[in-house]
Coordinates of C-alpha atoms and ligand atoms in Angstrom, one line a residue:
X1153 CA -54.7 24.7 77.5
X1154 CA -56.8 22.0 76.3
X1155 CA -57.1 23.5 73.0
X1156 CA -53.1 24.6 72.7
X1157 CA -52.8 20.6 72.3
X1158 CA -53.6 20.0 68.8
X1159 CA -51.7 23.0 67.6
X1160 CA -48.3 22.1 69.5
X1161 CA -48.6 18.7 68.2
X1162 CA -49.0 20.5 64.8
X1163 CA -46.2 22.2 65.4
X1164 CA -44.2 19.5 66.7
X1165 CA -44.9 17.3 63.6
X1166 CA -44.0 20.2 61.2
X1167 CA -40.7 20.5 63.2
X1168 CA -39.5 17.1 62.6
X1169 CA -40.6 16.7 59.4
X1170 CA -38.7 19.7 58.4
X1171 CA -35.5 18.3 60.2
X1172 CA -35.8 15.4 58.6
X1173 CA -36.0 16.7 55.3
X1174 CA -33.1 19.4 56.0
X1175 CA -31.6 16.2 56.9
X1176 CA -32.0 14.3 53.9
X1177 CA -31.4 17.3 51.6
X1178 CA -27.7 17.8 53.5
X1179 CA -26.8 14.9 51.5
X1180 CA -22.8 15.1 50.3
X1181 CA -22.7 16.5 47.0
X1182 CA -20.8 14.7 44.3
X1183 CA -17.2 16.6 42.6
X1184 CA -16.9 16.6 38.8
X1185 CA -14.7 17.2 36.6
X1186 CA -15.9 19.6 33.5
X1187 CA -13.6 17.4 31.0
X1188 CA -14.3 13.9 31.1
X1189 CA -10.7 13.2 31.5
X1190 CA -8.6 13.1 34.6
X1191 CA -5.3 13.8 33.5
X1192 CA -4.1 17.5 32.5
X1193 CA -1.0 18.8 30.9
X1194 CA 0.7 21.4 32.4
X1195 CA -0.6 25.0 31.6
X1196 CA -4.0 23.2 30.8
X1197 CA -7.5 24.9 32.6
X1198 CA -8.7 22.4 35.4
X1199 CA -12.6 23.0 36.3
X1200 CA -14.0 21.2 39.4
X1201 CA -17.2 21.1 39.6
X1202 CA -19.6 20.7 43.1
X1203 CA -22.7 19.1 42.5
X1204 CA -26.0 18.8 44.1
X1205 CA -29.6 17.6 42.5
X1206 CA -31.2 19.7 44.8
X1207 CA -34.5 22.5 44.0
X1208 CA -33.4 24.3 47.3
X1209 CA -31.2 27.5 47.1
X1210 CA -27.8 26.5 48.2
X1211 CA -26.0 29.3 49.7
X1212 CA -22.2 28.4 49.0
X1213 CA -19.3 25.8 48.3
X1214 CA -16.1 25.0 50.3
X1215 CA -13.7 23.4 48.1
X1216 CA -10.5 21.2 49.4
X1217 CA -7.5 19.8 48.4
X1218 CA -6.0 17.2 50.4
X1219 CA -8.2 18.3 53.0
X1220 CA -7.0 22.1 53.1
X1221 CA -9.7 24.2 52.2
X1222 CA -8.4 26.0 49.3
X1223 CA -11.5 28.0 48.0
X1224 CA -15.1 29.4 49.7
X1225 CA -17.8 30.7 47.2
X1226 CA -20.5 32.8 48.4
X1227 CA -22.1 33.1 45.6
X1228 CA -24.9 30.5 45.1
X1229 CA -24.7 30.2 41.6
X1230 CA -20.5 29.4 41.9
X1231 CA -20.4 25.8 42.4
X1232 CA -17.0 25.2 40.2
X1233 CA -13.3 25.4 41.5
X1234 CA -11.3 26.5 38.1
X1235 CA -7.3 25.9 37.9
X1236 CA -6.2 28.1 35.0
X1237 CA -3.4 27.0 34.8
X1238 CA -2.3 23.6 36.0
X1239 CA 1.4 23.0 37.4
X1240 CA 2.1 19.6 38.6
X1241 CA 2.2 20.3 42.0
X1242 CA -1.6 20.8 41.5
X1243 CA -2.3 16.8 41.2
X1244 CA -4.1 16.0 44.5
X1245 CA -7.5 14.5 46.5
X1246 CA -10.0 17.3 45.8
X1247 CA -13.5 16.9 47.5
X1248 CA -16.2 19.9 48.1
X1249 CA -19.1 20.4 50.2
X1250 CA -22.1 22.8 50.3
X1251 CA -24.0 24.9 52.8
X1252 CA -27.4 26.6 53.2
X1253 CA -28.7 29.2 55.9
X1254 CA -32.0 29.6 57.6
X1255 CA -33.5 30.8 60.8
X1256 CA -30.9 27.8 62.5
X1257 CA -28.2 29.5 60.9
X1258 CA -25.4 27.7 59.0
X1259 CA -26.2 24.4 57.5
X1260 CA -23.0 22.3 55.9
X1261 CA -23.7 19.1 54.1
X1262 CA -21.2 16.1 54.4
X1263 CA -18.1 16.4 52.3
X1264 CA -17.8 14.9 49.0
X1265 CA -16.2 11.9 47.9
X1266 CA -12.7 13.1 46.5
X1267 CA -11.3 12.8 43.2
X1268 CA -8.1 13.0 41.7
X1269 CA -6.5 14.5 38.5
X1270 CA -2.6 14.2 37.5
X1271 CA -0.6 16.4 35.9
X1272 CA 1.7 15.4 32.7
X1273 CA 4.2 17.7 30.8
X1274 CA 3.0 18.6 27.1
X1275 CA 4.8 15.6 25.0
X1276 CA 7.7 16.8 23.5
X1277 CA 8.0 18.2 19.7
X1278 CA 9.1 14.9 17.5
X1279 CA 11.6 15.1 14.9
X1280 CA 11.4 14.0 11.6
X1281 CA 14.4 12.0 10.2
X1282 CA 14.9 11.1 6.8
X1283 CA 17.3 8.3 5.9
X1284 CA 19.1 7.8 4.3
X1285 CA 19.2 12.1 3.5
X1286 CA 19.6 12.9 0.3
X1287 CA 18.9 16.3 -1.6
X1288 CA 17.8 14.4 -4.5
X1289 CA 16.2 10.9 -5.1
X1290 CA 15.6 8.8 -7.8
X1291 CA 13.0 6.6 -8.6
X1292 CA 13.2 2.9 -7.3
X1293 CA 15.3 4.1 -4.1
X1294 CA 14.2 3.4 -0.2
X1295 CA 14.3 5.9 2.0
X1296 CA 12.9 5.3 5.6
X1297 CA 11.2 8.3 7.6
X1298 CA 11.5 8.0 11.6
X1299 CA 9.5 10.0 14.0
X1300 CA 11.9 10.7 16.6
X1301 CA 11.3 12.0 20.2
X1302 CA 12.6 11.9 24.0
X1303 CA 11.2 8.2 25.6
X1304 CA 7.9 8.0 27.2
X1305 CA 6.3 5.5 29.3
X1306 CA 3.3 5.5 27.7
X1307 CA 1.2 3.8 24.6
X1308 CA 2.2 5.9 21.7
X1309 CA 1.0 6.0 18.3
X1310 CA 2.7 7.4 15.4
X1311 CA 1.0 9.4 12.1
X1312 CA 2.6 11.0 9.2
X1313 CA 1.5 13.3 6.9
X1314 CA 2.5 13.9 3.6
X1315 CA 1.7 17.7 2.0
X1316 CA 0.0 17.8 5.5
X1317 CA -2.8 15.1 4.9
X1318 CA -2.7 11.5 6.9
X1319 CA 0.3 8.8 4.7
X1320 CA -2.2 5.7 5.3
X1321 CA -0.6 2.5 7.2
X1322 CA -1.4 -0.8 6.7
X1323 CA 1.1 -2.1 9.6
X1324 CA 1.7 -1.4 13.0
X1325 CA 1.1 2.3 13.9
X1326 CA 3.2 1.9 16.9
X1327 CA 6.0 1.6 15.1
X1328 CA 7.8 5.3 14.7
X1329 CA 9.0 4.3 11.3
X1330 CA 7.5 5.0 7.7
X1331 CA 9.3 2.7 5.0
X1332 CA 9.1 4.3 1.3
X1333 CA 10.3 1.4 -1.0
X1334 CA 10.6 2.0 -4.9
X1335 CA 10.4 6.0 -4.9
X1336 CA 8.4 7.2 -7.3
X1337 CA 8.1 10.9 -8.8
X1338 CA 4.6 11.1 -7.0
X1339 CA 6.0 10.8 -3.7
X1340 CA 7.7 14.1 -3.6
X1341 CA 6.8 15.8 -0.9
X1342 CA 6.9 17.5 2.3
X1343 CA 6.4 14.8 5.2
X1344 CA 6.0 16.0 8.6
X1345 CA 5.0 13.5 11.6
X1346 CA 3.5 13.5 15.1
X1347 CA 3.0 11.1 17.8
X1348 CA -0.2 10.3 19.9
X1349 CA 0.1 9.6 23.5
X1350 CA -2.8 6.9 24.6
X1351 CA -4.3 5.4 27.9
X1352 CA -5.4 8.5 30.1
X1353 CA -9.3 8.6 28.3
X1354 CA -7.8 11.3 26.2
X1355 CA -5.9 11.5 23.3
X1356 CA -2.7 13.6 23.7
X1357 CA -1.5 14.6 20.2
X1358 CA 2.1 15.5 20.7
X1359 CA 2.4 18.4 17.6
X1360 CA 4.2 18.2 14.2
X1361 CA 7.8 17.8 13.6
X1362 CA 9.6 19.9 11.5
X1363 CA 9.2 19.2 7.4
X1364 CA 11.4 17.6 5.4
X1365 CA 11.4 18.0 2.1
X1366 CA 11.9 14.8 -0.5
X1367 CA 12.0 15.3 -4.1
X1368 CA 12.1 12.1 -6.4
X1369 CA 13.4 12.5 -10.1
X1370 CA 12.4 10.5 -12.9
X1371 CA 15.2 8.0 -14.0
X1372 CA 16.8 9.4 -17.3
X1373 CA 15.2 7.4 -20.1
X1374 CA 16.4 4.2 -21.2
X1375 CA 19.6 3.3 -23.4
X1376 CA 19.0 1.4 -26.5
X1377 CA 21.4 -2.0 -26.4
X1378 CA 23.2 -2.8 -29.5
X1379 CA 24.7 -5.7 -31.0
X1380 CA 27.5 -5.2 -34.1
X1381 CA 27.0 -7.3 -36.3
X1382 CA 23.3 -6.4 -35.8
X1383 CA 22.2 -10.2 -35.7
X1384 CA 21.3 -11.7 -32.6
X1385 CA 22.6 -15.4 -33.7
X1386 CA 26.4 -15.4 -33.4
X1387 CA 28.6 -19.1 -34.8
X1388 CA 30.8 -20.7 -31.9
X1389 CA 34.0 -18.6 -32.5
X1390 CA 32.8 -15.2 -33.7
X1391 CA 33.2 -11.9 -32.5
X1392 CA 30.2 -9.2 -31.3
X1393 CA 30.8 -5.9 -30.1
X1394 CA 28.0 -4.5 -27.9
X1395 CA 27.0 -1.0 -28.0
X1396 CA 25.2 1.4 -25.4
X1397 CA 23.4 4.3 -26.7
X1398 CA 22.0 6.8 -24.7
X1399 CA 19.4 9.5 -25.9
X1400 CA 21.3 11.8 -27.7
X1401 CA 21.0 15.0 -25.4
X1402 CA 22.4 13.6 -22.7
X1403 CA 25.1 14.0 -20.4
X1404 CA 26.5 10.6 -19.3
X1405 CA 29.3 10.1 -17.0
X1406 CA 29.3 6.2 -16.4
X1407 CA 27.4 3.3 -18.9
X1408 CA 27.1 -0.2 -17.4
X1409 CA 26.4 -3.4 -18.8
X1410 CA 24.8 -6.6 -17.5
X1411 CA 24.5 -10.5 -18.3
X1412 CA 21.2 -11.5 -16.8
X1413 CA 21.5 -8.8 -14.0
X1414 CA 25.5 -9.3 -13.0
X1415 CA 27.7 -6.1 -13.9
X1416 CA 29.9 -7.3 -16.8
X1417 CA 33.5 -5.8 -16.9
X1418 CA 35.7 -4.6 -19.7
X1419 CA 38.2 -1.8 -20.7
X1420 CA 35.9 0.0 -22.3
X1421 CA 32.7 -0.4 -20.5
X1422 CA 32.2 2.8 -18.8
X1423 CA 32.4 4.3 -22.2
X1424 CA 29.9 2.5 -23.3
X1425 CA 31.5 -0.3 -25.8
X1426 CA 31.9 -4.1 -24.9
X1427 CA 33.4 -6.6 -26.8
X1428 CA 32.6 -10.6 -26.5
X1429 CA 35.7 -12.0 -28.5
X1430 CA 35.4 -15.8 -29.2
X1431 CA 32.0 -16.2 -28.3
X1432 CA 30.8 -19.7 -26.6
X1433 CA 28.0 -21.4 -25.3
X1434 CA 28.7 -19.5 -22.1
X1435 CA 27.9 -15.9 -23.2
X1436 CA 23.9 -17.5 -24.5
X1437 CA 22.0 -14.5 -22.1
X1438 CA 20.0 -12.0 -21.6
X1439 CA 21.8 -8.5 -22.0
X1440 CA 21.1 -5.3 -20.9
X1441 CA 23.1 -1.8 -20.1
X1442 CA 22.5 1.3 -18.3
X1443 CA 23.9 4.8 -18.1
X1444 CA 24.5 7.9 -15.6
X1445 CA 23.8 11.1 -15.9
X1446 CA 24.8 13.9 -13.4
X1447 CA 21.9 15.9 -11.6
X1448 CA 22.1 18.0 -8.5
X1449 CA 24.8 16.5 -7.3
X1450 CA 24.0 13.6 -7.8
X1451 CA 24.3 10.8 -10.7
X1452 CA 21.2 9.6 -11.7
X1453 CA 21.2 6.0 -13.3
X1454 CA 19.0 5.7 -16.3
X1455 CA 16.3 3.0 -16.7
X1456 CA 17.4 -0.5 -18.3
X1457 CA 17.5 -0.7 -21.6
X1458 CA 15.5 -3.3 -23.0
X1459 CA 17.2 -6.5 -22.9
X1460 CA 18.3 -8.2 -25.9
X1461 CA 19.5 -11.6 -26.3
X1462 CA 22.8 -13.6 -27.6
X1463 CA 22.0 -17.0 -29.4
X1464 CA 25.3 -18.9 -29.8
X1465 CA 24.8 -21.8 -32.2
X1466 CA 27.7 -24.3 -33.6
X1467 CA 28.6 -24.0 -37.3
X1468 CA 26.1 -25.3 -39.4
X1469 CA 26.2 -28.9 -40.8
X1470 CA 26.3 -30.5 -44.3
X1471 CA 23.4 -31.4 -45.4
X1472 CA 22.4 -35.2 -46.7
X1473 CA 21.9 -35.8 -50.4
X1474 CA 19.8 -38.9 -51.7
X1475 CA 19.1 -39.8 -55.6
X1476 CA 15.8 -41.8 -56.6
X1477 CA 16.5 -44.1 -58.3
X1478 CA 19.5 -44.9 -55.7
X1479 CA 21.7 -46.5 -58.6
X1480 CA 21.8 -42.9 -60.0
X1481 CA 21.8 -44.1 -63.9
X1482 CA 18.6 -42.6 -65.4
X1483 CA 17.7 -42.7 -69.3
X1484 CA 17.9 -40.1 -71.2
X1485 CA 15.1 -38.3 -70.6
X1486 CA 14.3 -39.8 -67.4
X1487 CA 13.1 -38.1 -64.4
X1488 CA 15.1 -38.0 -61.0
X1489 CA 14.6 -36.9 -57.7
X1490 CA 16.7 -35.8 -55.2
X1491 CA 16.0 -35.9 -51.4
X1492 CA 18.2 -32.6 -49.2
X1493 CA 18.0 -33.2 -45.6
X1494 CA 19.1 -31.0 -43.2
X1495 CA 20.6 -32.2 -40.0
X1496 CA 18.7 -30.0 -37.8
X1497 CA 15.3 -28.0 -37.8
X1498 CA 15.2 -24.5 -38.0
X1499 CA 12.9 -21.5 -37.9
X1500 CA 13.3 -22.0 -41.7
X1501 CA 15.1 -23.5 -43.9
X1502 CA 15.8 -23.0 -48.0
X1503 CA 17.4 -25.3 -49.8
X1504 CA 19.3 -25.2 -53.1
X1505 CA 19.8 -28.3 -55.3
X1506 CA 22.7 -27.6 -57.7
X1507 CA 24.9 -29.3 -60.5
X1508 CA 28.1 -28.8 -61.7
X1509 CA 26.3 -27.2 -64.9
X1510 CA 25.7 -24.4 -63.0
X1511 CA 21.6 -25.3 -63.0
X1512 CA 20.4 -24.3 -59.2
X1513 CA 16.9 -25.0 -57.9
X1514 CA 15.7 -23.5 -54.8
X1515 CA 13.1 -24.8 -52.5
X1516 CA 11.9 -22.9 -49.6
X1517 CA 10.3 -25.0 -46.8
X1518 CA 8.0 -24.2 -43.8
X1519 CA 8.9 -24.4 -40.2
X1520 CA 10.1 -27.7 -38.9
X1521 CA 10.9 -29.0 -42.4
X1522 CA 13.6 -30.9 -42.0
X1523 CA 13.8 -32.7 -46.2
X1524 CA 13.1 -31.4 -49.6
X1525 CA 12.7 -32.9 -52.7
X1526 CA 13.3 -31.8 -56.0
X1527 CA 12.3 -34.1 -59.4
X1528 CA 14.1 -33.4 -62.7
X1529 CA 13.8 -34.7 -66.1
X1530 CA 17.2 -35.2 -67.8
X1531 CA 15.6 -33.1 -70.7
X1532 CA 16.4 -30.1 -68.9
X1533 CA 20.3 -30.5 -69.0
X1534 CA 22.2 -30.8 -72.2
X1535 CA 24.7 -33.4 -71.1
X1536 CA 24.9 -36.9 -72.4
X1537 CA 26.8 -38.2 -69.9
X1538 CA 27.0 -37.6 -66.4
X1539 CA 26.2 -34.7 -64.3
X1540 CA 27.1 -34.0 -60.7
X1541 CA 24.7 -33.2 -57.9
X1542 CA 25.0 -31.7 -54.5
X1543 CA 22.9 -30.0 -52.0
X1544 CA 23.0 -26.8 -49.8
X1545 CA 20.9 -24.8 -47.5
X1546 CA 20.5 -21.5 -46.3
X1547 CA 19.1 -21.9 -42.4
X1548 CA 17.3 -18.3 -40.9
X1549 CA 18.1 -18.6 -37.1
X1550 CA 16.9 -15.9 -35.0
X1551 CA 16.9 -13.1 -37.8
X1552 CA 20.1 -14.6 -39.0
X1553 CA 20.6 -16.3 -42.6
X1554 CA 23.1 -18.9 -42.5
X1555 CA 24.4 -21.2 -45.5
X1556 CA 25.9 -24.0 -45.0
X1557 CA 28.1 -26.4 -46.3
X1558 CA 27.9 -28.2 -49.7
X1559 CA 26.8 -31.9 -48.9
X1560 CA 28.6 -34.7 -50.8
X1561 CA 28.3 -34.9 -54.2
X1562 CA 25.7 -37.1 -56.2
X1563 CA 26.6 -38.1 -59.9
X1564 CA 23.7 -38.7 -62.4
X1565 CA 24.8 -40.8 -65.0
X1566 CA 22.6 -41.1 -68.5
X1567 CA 22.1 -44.1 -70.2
X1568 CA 21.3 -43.8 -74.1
X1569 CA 18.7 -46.2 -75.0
X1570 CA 20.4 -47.2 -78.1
X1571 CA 23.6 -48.4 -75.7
X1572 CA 21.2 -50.5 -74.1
X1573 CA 21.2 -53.0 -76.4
X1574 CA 25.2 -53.3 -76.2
X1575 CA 24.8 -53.6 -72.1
X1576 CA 21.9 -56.5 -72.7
X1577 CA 24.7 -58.1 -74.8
X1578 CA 27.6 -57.9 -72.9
X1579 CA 25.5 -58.6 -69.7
X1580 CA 24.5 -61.9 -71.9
X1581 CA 27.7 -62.5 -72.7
X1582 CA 28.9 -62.0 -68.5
X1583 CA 26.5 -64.6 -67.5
X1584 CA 27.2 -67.1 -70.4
X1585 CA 31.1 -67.3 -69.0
X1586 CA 29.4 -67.1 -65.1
X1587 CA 28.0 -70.4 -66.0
X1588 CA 30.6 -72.6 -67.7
X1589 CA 32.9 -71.7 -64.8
X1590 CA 30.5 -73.2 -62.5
X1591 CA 29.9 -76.3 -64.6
X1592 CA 33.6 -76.4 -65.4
X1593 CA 34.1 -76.2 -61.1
X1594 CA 31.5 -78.4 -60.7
X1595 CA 32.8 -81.1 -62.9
X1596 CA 36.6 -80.4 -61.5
X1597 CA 35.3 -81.5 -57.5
X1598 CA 33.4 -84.6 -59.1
X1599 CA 36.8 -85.9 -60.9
X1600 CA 38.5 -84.9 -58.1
X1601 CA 36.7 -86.6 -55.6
X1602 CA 36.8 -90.0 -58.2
X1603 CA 40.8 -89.6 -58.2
X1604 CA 41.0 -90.2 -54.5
X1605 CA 39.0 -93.3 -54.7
X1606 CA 41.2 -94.6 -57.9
X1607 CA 44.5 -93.1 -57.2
X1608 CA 44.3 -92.6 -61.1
X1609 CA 46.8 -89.8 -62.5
X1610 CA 45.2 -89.5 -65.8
X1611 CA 42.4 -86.7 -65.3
X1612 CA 45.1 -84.0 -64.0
X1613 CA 45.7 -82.1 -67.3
X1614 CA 41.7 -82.2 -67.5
X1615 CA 41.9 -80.5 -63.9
X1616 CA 44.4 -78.0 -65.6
X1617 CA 42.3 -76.9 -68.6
X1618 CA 39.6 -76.4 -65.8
X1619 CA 42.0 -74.0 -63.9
X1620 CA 42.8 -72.4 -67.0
X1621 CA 38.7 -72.1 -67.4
X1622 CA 38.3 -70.1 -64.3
X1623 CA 41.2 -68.3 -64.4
X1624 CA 39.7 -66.7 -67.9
Ligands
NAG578 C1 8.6 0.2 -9.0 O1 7.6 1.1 -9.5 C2 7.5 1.1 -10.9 C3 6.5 2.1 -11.3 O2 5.7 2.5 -10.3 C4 7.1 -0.3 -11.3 O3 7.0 -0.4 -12.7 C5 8.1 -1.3 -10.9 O4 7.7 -2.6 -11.2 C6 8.3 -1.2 -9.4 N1 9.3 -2.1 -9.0 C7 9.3 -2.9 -7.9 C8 10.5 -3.7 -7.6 O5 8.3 -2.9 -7.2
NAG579 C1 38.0 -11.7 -33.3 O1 38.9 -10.7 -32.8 C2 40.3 -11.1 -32.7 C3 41.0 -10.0 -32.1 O2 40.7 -8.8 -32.6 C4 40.8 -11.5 -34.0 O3 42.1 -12.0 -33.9 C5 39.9 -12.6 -34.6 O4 40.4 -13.0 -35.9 C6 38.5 -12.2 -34.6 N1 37.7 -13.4 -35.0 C7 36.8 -13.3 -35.9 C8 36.0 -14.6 -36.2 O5 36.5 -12.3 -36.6
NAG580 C1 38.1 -19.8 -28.9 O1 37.5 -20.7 -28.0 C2 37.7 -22.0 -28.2 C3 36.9 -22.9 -27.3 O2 36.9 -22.2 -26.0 C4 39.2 -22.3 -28.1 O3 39.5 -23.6 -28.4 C5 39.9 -21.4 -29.1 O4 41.3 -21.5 -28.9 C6 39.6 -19.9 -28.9 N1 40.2 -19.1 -29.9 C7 40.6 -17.9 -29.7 C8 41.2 -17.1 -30.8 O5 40.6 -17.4 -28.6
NAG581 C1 8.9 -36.9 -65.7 O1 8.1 -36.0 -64.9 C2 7.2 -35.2 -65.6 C3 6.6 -34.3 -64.6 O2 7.4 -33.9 -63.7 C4 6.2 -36.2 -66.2 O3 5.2 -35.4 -66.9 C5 6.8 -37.2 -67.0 O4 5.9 -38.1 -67.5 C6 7.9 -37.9 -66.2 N1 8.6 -38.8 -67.1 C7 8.9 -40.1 -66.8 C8 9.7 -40.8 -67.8 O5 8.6 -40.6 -65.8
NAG582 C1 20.9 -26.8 -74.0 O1 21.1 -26.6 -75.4 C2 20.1 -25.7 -75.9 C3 20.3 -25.8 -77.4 O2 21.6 -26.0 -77.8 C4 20.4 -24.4 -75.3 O3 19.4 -23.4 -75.9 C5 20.2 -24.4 -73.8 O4 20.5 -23.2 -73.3 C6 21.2 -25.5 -73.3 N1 20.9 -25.6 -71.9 C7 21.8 -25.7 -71.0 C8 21.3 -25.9 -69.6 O5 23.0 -25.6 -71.3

């Protein structure tokens, strides 16, 4: 008895110590979810999973939802609870617990903690709508692609593909609309788009839309713009008649023509032809025209031509003429020079000096010349008495050569030499009779003033012959 002590004491100890352990072990296990998500969509696999960190064997799992058992696995290795597939009366509290057997019999550990998954319907299939819809574009059109689909109460981001790889977007990807501005031939395509549902640790791609289809044509190429007369620099008063030519295979239904952008209006437009009659300061622009060409069922405007431009300037001005010397009598043989000024300064100017004899001299000038000067000697001209000058010039303003005006006349008069002599005499002779007038007026106030002071009647027929002095 004495020695059965020790051992039941052994035994005792290895008793508790093996409850206590069974105890700890009996822990509640812990339920998983395979995914890392908690939120399904219908007709998706759910896979719960019971588990213990535990090196003992386990002999089987309950499994519950809201409380109702609703599986029991024998097997030890079968620790998961697999929904194949998910309905939404499935969302619930699911917890699990575990259970071992020994020579006690049945042990169950505590029950889990519960988790919960929901259950969301598959986003619905979005629509692609193109606007506006058009079985043809052109280039330099708009058209706006919208990802449509039934409202959701979730975050939602949109993404559309073009030829079925990601259209980048530099703005707000919750918007469901994709702005093409300015078409261009490159973005024909087939867009399709799909929408992203966000917030339940997953990411819930909705699926593509249906294609659409966009096909961008080249504009038809440009009309050439032209002026008749050809010139570009047109006198206050004048007529132009503008021209639109398209490229010669071309069908064209419709041209237009524009004044610095604005749609200009006559009865001959649309064919092509527009007149300016009178032309004023007013019609100074740019100009441009355009023209439409049927395609597909639609009318496809062609680029702008290139824009040409209408000077409108007011009839030229005579020009000025000056003589050196100014007196304009020269000797014969003498040199001259004459002095044409223009009255305004043009891209260039040429200007003629010519005579009544027919001679001409031309003088071209450089830019922003405004004067020429021309020196002639008299020897050059076969007159002997007086030859007439005047001026002219021919003014290129914008690709246009003008003439103007003749100025007013100059006269050049020669002066023999030998008639010299005869001037020096009778300009002697002038100056001789200059001054006895003045002596003879001279002497008249003197007597006159001596008569007032005498009352004397003598001098008078003295004062007479005095008149008779200044009246010769
Ligand atoms: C449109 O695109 C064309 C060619 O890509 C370009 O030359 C033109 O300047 C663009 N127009 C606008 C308004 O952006
Ligand atoms: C411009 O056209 C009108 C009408 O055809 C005509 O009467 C006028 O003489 C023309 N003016 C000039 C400067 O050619
Ligand atoms: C041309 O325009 C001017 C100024 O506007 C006007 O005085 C003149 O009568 C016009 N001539 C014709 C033919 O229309
Ligand atoms: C006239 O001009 C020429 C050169 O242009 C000159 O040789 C000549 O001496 C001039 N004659 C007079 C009288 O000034
Ligand atoms: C001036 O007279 C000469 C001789 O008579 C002649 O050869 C020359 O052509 C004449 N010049 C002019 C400008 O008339």
């Amino acid at each position: 008895m004495y020695n059965m002590l020790p051992v039941c004491f052994h035994l005792l100890l290895y008793l508790l110590v093996e409850i206590s352990l069974y105890e700890a072990l009996l822990q509640s296990p812990k339920m998983l979810f395979s995914a890392s998500y908690a939120t399904y969509l219908t007709g998706e696999m759910v896979s719960l999973e019971c588990y213990v960190s535990a090196d003992f064997t386990i002999h089987g799992y309950k499994f519950f939802k809201n409380n109702q058992e609703v599986q029991r696995t024998e097997a030890p290795s079968v620790n998961k609870y697999k929904i194949r597939m998910v309905k939404t009366s499935d969302a619930g509290s699911y917890t699990c617990l575990y259970w071992i057997s020994d020579s006690r019999g049945r042990q169950e550990s505590e029950v889990s903690f519960p988790v919960f998954f929901s259950v969301i319907d598959q986003p619905s299939t979005p629509s692609l709508i193109v606007k506006p819809l058009q079985s043809l574009y052109f280039e330099g059109e708009t058209v706006t692609l919208e990802c449509k689909h039934p409202n959701i109460n979730s975050q939602i981001t949109y993404q559309f593909y073009k030829d079925a790889s990601k259209l980048h977007r530099y703005h707000d990807t919750s918007m469901p609309e994709y702005h093409i501005s300015n078409l261009s031939t490159k973005d024909s395509a087939t867009y399709d788009c799909e929408y992203v549902v966000l917030g339940h640790q997953r990411i819930i791609p909705s699926g593509k839309s249906m294609q659409q289809t966009i096909t961008v044509t080249a504009l038809s190429s440009s009309p050439l713009l032209k002026f008749l007369p050809s010139y570009s620099t047109f006198i206050n008063g004048e007529n132009l008649t503008m021209e639109c030519e398209a490229p010669s295979p071309v069908h064209v239904t419709l041209y237009r023509f524009y004044k610095e952008g604005e749609e200009l209006k006559g009865p001959l437009s649309h064919k092509g032809i527009y007149t300016l009659q009178n032309v004023t300061k007013n019609n100074q622009a740019e100009y441009t025209c355009m023209y439409w060409s049927p395609k597909i069922n639609r009318e496809i405007p062609s680029a702008q031509s290139p824009a040409k431009e209408i000077y409108v300037i007011d009839p030229l001005r005579a020009p000025l003429l000056l003589v050196d010397p100014p007196s304009g009598r020269i000797w014969t043989g003498g040199n001259f020079t004459l002095y044409c000024t223009a009255p305004e300064v043009y891209d260039r100017t040429i200007f003629h000096f010519l005579s009544n004899t027919n001679e001409m001299i031309s003088v071209p000038t450089n830019k922003n010349q405004k004067t020429a000067e021309v020196t002639v000697n008299m020897k050059k001209f076969n007159s002997t008495s007086s030859i007439k000058f005047y001026c002219q010039y021919t003014a290129e303003i914008k690709g246009r050569s003008l003439l103007s005006p003749k100025g007013p006349q100059i006269e050049i008069n020669v002066v023999e030499r030998g008639s010299l002599l005869w001037l020096i005499a009778i300009g002697v002779g002038a100056g001789i009779a200059v001054l006895l007038v003045i002596i003879g007026l001279i002497y008249w106030v003197l007597s006159g003033k001596k008569d007032s002071k005498t009352d004397k009647e003598e001098p008078k027929p003295v004062n007479d012959g005095g008149c008779k002095v200044t009246s010769l």
